[in-house]
Coordinates of C-alpha atoms in Angstrom, one line a residue:
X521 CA -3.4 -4.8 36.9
X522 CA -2.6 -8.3 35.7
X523 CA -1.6 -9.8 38.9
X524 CA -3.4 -13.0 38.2
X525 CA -2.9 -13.2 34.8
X526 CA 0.0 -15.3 33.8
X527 CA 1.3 -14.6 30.3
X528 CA 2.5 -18.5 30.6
X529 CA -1.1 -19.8 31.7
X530 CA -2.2 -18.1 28.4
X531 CA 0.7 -19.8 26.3
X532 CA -0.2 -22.9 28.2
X533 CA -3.8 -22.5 26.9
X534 CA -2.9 -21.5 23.8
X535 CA -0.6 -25.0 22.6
X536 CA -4.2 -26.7 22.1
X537 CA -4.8 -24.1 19.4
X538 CA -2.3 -25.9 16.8
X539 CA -4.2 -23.8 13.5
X540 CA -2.6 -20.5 14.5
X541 CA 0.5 -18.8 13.5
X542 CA 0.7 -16.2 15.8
X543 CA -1.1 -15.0 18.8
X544 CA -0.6 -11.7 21.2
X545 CA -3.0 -10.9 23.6
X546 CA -2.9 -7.2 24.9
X547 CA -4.1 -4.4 26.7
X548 CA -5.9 -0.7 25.9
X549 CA -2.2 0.8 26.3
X550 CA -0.6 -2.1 23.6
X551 CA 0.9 -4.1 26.9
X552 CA 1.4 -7.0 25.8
X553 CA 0.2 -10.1 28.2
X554 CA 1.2 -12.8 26.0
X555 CA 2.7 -13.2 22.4
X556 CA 4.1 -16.3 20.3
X557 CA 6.3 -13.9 18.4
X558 CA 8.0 -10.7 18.8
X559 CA 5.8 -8.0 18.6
X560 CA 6.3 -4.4 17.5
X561 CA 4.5 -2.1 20.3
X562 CA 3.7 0.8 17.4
X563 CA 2.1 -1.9 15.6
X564 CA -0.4 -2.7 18.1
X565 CA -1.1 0.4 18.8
X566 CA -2.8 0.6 15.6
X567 CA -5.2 -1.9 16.6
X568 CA -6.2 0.1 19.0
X569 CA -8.5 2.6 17.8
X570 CA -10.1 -1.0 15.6
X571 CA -13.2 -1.1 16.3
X572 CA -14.3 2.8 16.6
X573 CA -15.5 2.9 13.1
X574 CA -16.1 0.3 10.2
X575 CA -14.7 2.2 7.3
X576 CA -11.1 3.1 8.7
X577 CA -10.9 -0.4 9.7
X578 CA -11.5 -2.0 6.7
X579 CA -10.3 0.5 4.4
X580 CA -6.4 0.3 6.0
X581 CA -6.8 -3.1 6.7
X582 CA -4.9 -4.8 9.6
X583 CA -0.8 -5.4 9.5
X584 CA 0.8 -8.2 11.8
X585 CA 4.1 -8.6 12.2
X586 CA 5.1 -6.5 9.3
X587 CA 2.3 -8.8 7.0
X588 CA -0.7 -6.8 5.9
X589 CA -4.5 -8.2 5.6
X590 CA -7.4 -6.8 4.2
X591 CA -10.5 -7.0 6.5
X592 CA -13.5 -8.6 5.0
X593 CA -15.7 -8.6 8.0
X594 CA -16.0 -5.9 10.6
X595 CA -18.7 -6.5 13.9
X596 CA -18.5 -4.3 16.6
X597 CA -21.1 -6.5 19.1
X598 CA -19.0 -9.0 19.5
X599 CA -15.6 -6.5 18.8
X600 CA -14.4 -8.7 15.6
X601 CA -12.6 -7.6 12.5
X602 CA -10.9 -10.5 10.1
X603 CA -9.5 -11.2 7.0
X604 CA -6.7 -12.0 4.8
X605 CA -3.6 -11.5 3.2
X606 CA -1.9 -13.8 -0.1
X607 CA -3.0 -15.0 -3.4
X608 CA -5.3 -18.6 -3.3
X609 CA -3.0 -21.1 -2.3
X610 CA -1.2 -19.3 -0.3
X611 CA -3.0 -17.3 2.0
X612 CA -3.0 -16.2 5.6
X613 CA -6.0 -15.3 7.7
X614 CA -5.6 -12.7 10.4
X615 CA -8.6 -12.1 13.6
X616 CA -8.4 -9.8 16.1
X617 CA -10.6 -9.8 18.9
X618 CA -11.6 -6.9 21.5
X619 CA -13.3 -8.2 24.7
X620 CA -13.5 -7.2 28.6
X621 CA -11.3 -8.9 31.7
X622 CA -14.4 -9.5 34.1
X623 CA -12.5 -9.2 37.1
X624 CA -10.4 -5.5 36.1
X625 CA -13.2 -5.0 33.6
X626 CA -10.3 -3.4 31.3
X627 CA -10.5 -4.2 27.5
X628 CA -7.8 -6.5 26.3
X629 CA -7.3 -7.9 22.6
X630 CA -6.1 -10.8 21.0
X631 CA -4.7 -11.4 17.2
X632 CA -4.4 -14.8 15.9
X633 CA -2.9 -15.2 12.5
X634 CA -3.4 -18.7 10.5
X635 CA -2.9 -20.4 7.5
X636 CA -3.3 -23.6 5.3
X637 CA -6.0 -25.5 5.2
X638 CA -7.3 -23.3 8.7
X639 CA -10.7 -20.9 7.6
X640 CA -11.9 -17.9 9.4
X641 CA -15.6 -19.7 9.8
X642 CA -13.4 -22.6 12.4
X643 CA -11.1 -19.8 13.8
X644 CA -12.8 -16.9 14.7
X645 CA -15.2 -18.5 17.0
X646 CA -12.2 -20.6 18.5
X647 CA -10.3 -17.1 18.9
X648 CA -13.8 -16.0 20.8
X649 CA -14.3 -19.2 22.8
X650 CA -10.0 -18.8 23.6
X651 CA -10.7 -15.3 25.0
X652 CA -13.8 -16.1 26.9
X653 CA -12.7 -19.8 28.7
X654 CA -9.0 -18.4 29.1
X655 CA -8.2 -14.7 29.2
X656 CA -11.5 -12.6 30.0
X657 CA -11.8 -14.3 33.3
X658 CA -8.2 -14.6 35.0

């Protein structure tokens, strides 16, 4: 199904993106296409299911390797949910994004996790634009 799409183009796409922690971009089954860290497969799983409803989503919140974030913002046109996860000062923003591959016109995700100085207003249109210039259309 991914033929064309290189796990190693996305990493290669991915370096310019210095703000974020983690990535892992996967499909509806939790495949995972590309990740910067180890993932757990259960745990994406759980991502899954997202963006069927607002309240479970931001009521459970999200959890990324083994961190957990409360969602603040929830958007199912585009497929968005964010938030984050520490005490000011230290904190850790989490997005994950649900989109379509044009050419297998499958739904694939990506998480990005960031920190410091990083806010969700710069990263979750540069985890959008990511998706749209590098994943949605290999």
């Amino acid at each position: 199904i991914f033929e064309t799409m290189s796990g190693e183009a996305i990493a290669k796409a991915a370096e310019q993106y210095k703000d974020w922690s983690k990535l892992v971009v996967f499909d509806e089954k939790a495949a995972v296409i590309h990740a910067s860290y180890k993932t757990d497969a259960e745990e994406l799983k759980e991502f899954l299911p997202a963006f069927k409803e607002r309240g479970p989503t931001v009521g459970k919140g999200l959890t990324l390797a083994k961190e957990h974030y409360d969602v603040h913002r929830w958007s199912d046109n585009p497929c968005l949910a964010y938030g984050r996860s520490g005490k000011p000062g230290n904190m850790q923003g989490i997005c994950l994004h649900k989109f379509t591959n044009e050419k297998s016109k499958k739904d694939l995700y990506a998480v990005i996790t960031f920190g410091g100085d990083a806010t969700t207003a710069r990263m979750v249109p540069k985890l959008v634009e990511f998706c749209a210039k590098h994943v949605a259309t290999v």
